XYZ file of C-alpha atoms in Angstrom:
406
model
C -24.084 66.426 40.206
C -21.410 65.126 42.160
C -19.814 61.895 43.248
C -16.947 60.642 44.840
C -13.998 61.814 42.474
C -15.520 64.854 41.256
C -18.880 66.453 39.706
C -20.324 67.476 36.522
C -22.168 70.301 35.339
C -24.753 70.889 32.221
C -23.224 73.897 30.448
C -26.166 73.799 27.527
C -27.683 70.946 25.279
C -25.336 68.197 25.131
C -22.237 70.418 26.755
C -20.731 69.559 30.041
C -18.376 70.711 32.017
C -16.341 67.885 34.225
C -14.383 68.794 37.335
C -12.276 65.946 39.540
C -10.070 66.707 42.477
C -6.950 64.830 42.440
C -6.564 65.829 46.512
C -4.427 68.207 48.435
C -1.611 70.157 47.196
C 1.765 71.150 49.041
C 0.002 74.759 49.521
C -3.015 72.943 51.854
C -5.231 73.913 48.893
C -7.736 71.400 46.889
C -6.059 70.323 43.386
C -8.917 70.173 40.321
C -8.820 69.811 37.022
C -12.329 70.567 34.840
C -12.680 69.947 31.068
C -15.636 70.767 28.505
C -16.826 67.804 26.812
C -20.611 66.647 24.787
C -21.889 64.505 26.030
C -25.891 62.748 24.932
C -27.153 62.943 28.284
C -26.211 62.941 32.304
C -25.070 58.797 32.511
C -22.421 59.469 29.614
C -21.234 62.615 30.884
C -20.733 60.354 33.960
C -18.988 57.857 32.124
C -16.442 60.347 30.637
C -16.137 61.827 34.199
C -14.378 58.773 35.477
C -12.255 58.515 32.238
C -11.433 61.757 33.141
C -10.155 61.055 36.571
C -8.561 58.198 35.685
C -6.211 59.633 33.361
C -4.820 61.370 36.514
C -5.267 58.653 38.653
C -2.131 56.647 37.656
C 0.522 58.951 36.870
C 1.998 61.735 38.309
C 0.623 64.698 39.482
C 0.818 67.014 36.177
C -0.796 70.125 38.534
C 2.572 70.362 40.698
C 4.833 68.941 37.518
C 7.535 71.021 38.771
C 7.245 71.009 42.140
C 10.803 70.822 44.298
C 11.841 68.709 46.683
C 11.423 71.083 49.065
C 7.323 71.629 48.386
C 7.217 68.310 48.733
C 8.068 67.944 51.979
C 6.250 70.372 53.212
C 3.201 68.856 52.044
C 4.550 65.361 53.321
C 5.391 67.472 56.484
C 2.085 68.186 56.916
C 0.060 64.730 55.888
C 2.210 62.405 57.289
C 4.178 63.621 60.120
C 1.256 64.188 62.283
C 0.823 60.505 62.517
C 4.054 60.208 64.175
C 5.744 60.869 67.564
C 7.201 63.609 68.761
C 10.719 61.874 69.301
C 10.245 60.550 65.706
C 9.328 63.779 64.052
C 11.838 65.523 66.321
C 14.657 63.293 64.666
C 13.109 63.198 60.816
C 13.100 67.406 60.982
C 16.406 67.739 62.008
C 18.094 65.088 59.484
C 16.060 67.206 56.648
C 17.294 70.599 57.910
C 21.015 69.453 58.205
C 21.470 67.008 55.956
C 19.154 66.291 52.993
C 17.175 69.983 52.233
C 20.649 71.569 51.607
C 21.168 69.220 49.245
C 17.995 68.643 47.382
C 15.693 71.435 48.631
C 16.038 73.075 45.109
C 15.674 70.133 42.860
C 12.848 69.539 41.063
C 11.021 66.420 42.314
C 11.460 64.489 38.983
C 14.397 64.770 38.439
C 16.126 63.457 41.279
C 17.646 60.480 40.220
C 19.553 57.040 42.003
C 22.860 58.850 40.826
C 21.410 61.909 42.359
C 20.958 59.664 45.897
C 24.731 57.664 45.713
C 26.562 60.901 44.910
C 24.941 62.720 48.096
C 24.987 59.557 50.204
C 29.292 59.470 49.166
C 29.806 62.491 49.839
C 27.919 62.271 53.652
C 30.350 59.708 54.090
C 33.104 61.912 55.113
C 31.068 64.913 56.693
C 30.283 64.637 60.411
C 28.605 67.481 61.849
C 30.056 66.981 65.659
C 33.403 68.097 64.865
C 34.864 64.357 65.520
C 37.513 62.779 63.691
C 36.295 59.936 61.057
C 33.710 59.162 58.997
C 29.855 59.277 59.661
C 28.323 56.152 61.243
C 27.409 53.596 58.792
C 24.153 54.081 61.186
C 23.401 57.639 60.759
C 23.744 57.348 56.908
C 21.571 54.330 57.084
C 18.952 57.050 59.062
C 19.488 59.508 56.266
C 19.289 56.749 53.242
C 15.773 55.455 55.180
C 14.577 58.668 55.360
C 14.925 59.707 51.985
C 13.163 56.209 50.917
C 10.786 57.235 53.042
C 9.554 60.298 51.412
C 9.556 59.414 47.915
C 7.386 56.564 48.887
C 4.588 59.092 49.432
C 5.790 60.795 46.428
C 4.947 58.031 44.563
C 1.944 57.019 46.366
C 0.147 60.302 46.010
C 0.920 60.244 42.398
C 3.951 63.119 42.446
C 6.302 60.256 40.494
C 5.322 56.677 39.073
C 8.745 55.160 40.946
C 11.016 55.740 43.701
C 14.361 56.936 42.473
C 15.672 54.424 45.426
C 14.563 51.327 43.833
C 17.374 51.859 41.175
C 20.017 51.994 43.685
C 22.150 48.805 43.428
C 21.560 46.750 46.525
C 25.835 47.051 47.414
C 25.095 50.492 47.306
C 22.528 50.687 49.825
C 23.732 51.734 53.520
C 23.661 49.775 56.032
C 24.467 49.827 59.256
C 26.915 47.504 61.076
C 25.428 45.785 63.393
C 27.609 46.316 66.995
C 26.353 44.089 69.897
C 25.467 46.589 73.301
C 27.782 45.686 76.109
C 26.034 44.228 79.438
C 27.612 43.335 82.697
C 28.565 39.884 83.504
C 26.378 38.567 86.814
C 29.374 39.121 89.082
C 29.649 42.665 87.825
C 25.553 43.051 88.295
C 25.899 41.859 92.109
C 28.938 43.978 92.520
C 26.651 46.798 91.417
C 24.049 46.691 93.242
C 25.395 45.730 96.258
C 27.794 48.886 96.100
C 24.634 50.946 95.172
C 22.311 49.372 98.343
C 25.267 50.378 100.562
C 24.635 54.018 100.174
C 22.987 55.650 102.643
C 19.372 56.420 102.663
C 18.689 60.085 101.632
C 16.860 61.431 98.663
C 19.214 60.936 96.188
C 20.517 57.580 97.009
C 17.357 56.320 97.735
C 15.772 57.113 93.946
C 18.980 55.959 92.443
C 19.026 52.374 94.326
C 14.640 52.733 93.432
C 15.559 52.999 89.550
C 18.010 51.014 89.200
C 16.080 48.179 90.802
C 13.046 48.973 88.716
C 15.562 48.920 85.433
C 17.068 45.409 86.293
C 13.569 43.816 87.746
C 11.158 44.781 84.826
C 13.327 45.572 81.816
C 11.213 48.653 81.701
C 12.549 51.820 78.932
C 14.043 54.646 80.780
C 11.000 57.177 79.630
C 8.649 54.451 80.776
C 9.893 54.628 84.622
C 10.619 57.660 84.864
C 6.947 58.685 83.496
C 5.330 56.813 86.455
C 3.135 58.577 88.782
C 2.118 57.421 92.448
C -1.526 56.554 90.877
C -0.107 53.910 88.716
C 1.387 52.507 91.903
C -0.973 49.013 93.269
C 0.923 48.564 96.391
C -1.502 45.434 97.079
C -0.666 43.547 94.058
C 2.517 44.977 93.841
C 2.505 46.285 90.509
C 2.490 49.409 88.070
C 1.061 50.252 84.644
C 3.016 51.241 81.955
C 0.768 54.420 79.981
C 2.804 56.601 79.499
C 6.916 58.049 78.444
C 8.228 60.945 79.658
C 10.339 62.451 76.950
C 12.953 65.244 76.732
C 13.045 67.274 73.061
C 15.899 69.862 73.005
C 14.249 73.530 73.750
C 10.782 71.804 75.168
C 9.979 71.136 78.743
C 9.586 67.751 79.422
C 6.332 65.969 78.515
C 4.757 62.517 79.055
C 3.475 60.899 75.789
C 1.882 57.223 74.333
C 4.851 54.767 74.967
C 6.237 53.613 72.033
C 3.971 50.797 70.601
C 0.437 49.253 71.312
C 2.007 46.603 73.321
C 4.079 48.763 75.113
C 1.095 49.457 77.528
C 0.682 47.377 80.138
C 0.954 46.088 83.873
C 4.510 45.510 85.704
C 5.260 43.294 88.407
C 7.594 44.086 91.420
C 8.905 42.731 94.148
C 9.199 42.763 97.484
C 12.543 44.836 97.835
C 11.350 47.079 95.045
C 7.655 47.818 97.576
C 10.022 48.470 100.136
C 12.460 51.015 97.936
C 8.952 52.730 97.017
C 7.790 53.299 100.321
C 10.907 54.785 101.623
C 11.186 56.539 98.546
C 7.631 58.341 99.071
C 8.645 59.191 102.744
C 11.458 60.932 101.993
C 9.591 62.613 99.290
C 7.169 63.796 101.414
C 9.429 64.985 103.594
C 11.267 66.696 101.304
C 8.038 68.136 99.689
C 7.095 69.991 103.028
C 10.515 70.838 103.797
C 11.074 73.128 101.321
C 7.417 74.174 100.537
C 6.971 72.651 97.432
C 4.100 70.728 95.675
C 4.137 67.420 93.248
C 0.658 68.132 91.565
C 1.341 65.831 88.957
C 2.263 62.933 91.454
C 5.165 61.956 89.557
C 7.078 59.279 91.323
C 10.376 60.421 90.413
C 10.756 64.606 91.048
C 13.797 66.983 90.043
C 15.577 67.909 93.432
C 16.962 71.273 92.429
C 14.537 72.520 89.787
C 11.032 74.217 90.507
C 8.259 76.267 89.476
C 8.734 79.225 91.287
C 5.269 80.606 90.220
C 3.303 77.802 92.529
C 6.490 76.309 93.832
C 5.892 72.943 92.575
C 8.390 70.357 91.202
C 9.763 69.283 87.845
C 9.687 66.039 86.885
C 12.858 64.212 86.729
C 14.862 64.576 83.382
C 15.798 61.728 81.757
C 19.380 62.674 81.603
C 19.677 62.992 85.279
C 19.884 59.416 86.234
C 22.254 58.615 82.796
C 25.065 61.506 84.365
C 24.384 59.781 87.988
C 24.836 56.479 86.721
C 27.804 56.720 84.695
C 29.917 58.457 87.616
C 28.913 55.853 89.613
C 30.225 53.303 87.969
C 32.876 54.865 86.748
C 33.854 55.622 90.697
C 33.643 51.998 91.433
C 35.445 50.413 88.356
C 32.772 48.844 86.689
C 33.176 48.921 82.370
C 30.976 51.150 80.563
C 27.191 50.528 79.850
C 24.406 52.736 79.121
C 21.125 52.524 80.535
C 19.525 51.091 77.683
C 21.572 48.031 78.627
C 19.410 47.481 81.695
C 17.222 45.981 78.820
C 19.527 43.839 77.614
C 20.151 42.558 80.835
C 16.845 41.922 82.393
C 15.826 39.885 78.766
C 18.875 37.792 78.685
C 19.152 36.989 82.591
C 15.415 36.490 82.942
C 15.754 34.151 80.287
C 18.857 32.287 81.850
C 16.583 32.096 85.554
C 13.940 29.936 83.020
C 11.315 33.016 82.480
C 9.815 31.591 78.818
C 10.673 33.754 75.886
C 6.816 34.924 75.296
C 6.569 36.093 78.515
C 9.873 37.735 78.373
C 8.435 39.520 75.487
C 5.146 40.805 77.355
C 7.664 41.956 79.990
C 9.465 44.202 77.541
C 6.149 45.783 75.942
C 7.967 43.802 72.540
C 4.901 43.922 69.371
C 7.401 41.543 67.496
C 9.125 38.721 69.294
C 11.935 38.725 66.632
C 12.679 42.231 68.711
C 13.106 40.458 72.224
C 15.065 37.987 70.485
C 17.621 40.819 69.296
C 17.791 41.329 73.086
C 19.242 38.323 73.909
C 23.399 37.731 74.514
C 25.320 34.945 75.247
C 26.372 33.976 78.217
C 29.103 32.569 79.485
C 28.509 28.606 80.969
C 30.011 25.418 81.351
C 28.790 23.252 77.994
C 26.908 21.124 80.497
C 25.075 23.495 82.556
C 21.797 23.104 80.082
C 21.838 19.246 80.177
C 22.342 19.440 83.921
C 19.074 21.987 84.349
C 16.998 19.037 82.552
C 18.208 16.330 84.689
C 17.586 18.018 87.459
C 13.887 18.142 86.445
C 13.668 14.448 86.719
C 15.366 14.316 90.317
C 12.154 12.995 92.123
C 11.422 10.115 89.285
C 14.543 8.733 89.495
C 15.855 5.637 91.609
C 18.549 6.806 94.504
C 22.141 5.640 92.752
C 25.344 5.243 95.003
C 27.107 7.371 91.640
């Protein structure tokens, strides 16, 4: 007979034989454990059946007592990672293959202790990987630290330890990473931008650039979100776009689209006027361009690779994500504006939007934000006169208020 934490089996009168599975192992195979036991009859064999099982259910798993550090993962590999994106588990594999397997791999789980953890996390402080001068970034050994945390959670949870070796690190000894504010432009330096950039004239290139850029500055939108768009998301009649979708770029892969980062990152974008225009002209000269040189968009994305193609159906790439961060940053760099990176476009669209009066929520919803304590993180300060807010309120009251000579 068998329930849900394992089954039992009448060996002869009054002997049993009691079998629980205590899950998966690192191997992909079911874990059991059986013991013989008398028992008077079916309900108390039961009984010691869940005695049984919970003598394993608390403590940690004595099948795989010795497992390594290295099993482990493997089996947390396979659980866990599956759940995430493919940036995310991109980033988590390589951080275990260069940094933390080398170091632990061999270790038996168990006995990696908090000393264990400081002395590796000291010594990463002085080896960088890139060849640069310094130390590593109190943010990449914050990464590391996280990650580590991260996978003896699930070592404890699935019963491999009864506590996370992490929780006895002193809290000074925890890394952290300093927090460094991202540069944005001032609005002078925006305006001298973009009206550089609309100067250009109108061929393919210039004409995407001055399209993205607008997009980036109107909407706030990530750079895998616009750049995943295709010409179905496109309402020209209510002039706006749907967010579905990222395009992402994963070192040896050809680009892909996937979910965009959260739940609330889906959803419908607003543009204006200028930006229906940039569209347009945009799709003409794609067009154009298409039947020029014999070439097919079957997956109708907006913004296409000029110079790379299949060459089995002659059809176009995508445009990679790094394309547009190169273009940008010899742009500006031609035209003497300081250094920002795209991500900044963010930044910028929160904090101006919020300057023009847009309310914070809706700020938020613009963003694809789940937490408003993120879009708040967003927001720099701005330069004004100490009156300028007090002045925006009276101004409110303009039409209630008796004409004064003052």
């Amino acid at each position: 007979m068998r329930n849900s934490y394992g089954s039992i089996k009448q060996i002869s009168d009054n002997v049993w034989k009691l079998t629980i599975s205590l899950g998966t192992g690192y191997d992909g195979k079911q874990v059991k454990k059986s013991r013989t036991i008398e028992a008077k009859n079916e309900k108390d064999a039961n009984r010691q059946l869940y005695l049984f099982y919970n003598e394993y259910k608390n403590i940690p798993n004595a099948v795989y007592d010795n497992i390594t550090f290295y099993e482990f993962c493997r089996l947390w590999y396979t659980r866990h990672c599956s759940k995430l994106s493919p940036t995310t588990i991109n980033r988590y594999k390589n951080i275990l293959e260069q940094r933390i397997l080398p170091a632990f791999g061999s270790l038996q789980l168990k006995k990696i202790s908090a000393i264990t953890i400081m002395s590796f996390l000291d010594h990463l402080k002085g080896e960088r990987l890139d060849g640069k001068e310094g130390l590593l970034s109190s943010r990449s050994l914050e990464l590391i630290y996280k990650l580590i945390q991260s996978i003896f959670n699930k070592a404890v949870e699935w019963h491999f330890l009864i506590g996370n070796p992490c929780s006895d690190i002193p809290r000074e000894e925890i890394p952290k990473a300093h927090s460094i504010r991202r540069t944005i432009w001032t609005m002078e330096e925006v305006n001298f931008f973009f009206s550089n950039l609309y100067r250009l004239p109108d061929n393919f290139t210039n004409v995407k650039y001055k399209l993205i850029a607008t997009i980036a500055w109107t909407t706030g939108a990530r750079r895998g979100e616009y750049l995943g768009i295709q010409w179905p998301d496109i309402d020209f009649n209510s002039q706006t776009f749907n967010i579905n979708k990222s395009l992402t770029d994963l070192p040896g892969q050809e680009l892909f689209t996937k979910a965009p980062k959260t739940e609330t990152s889906n959803r419908t974008v607003a543009f204006d006027n200028y930006s229906k225009y940039l569209f347009l002209l945009h799709k003409g000269i794609q067009d154009e361009f298409l039947a020029n040189n014999n070439l097919s968009n079957p997956q109708n994305f907006v913004f296409i690779s000029h110079n790379k193609f299949n060459v089995q159906n002659n059809s176009v790439y995508p445009m990679a994500p790094d394309a547009f961060y190169n273009w940008f940053q010899r742009y500006i760099e031609a035209i003497r504006l300081p250094h920002i990176t795209i991500h900044a476009f963010r930044h910028m669209a929160c904090t101006y939007a919020l300057t023009a009066g847009a309310p914070i929520n809706v700020v938020q919803n613009m963003l694809g934000h789940a937490n408003i304590k993120t879009t708040e993180g967003y927001i720099h300060r701005i330069e004004t006169p100490d009156n300028a807010f007090t002045q925006s309120l009276s101004a409110m009251l303009n039409d209630t208020r008796p004409k004064t000579d003052s």
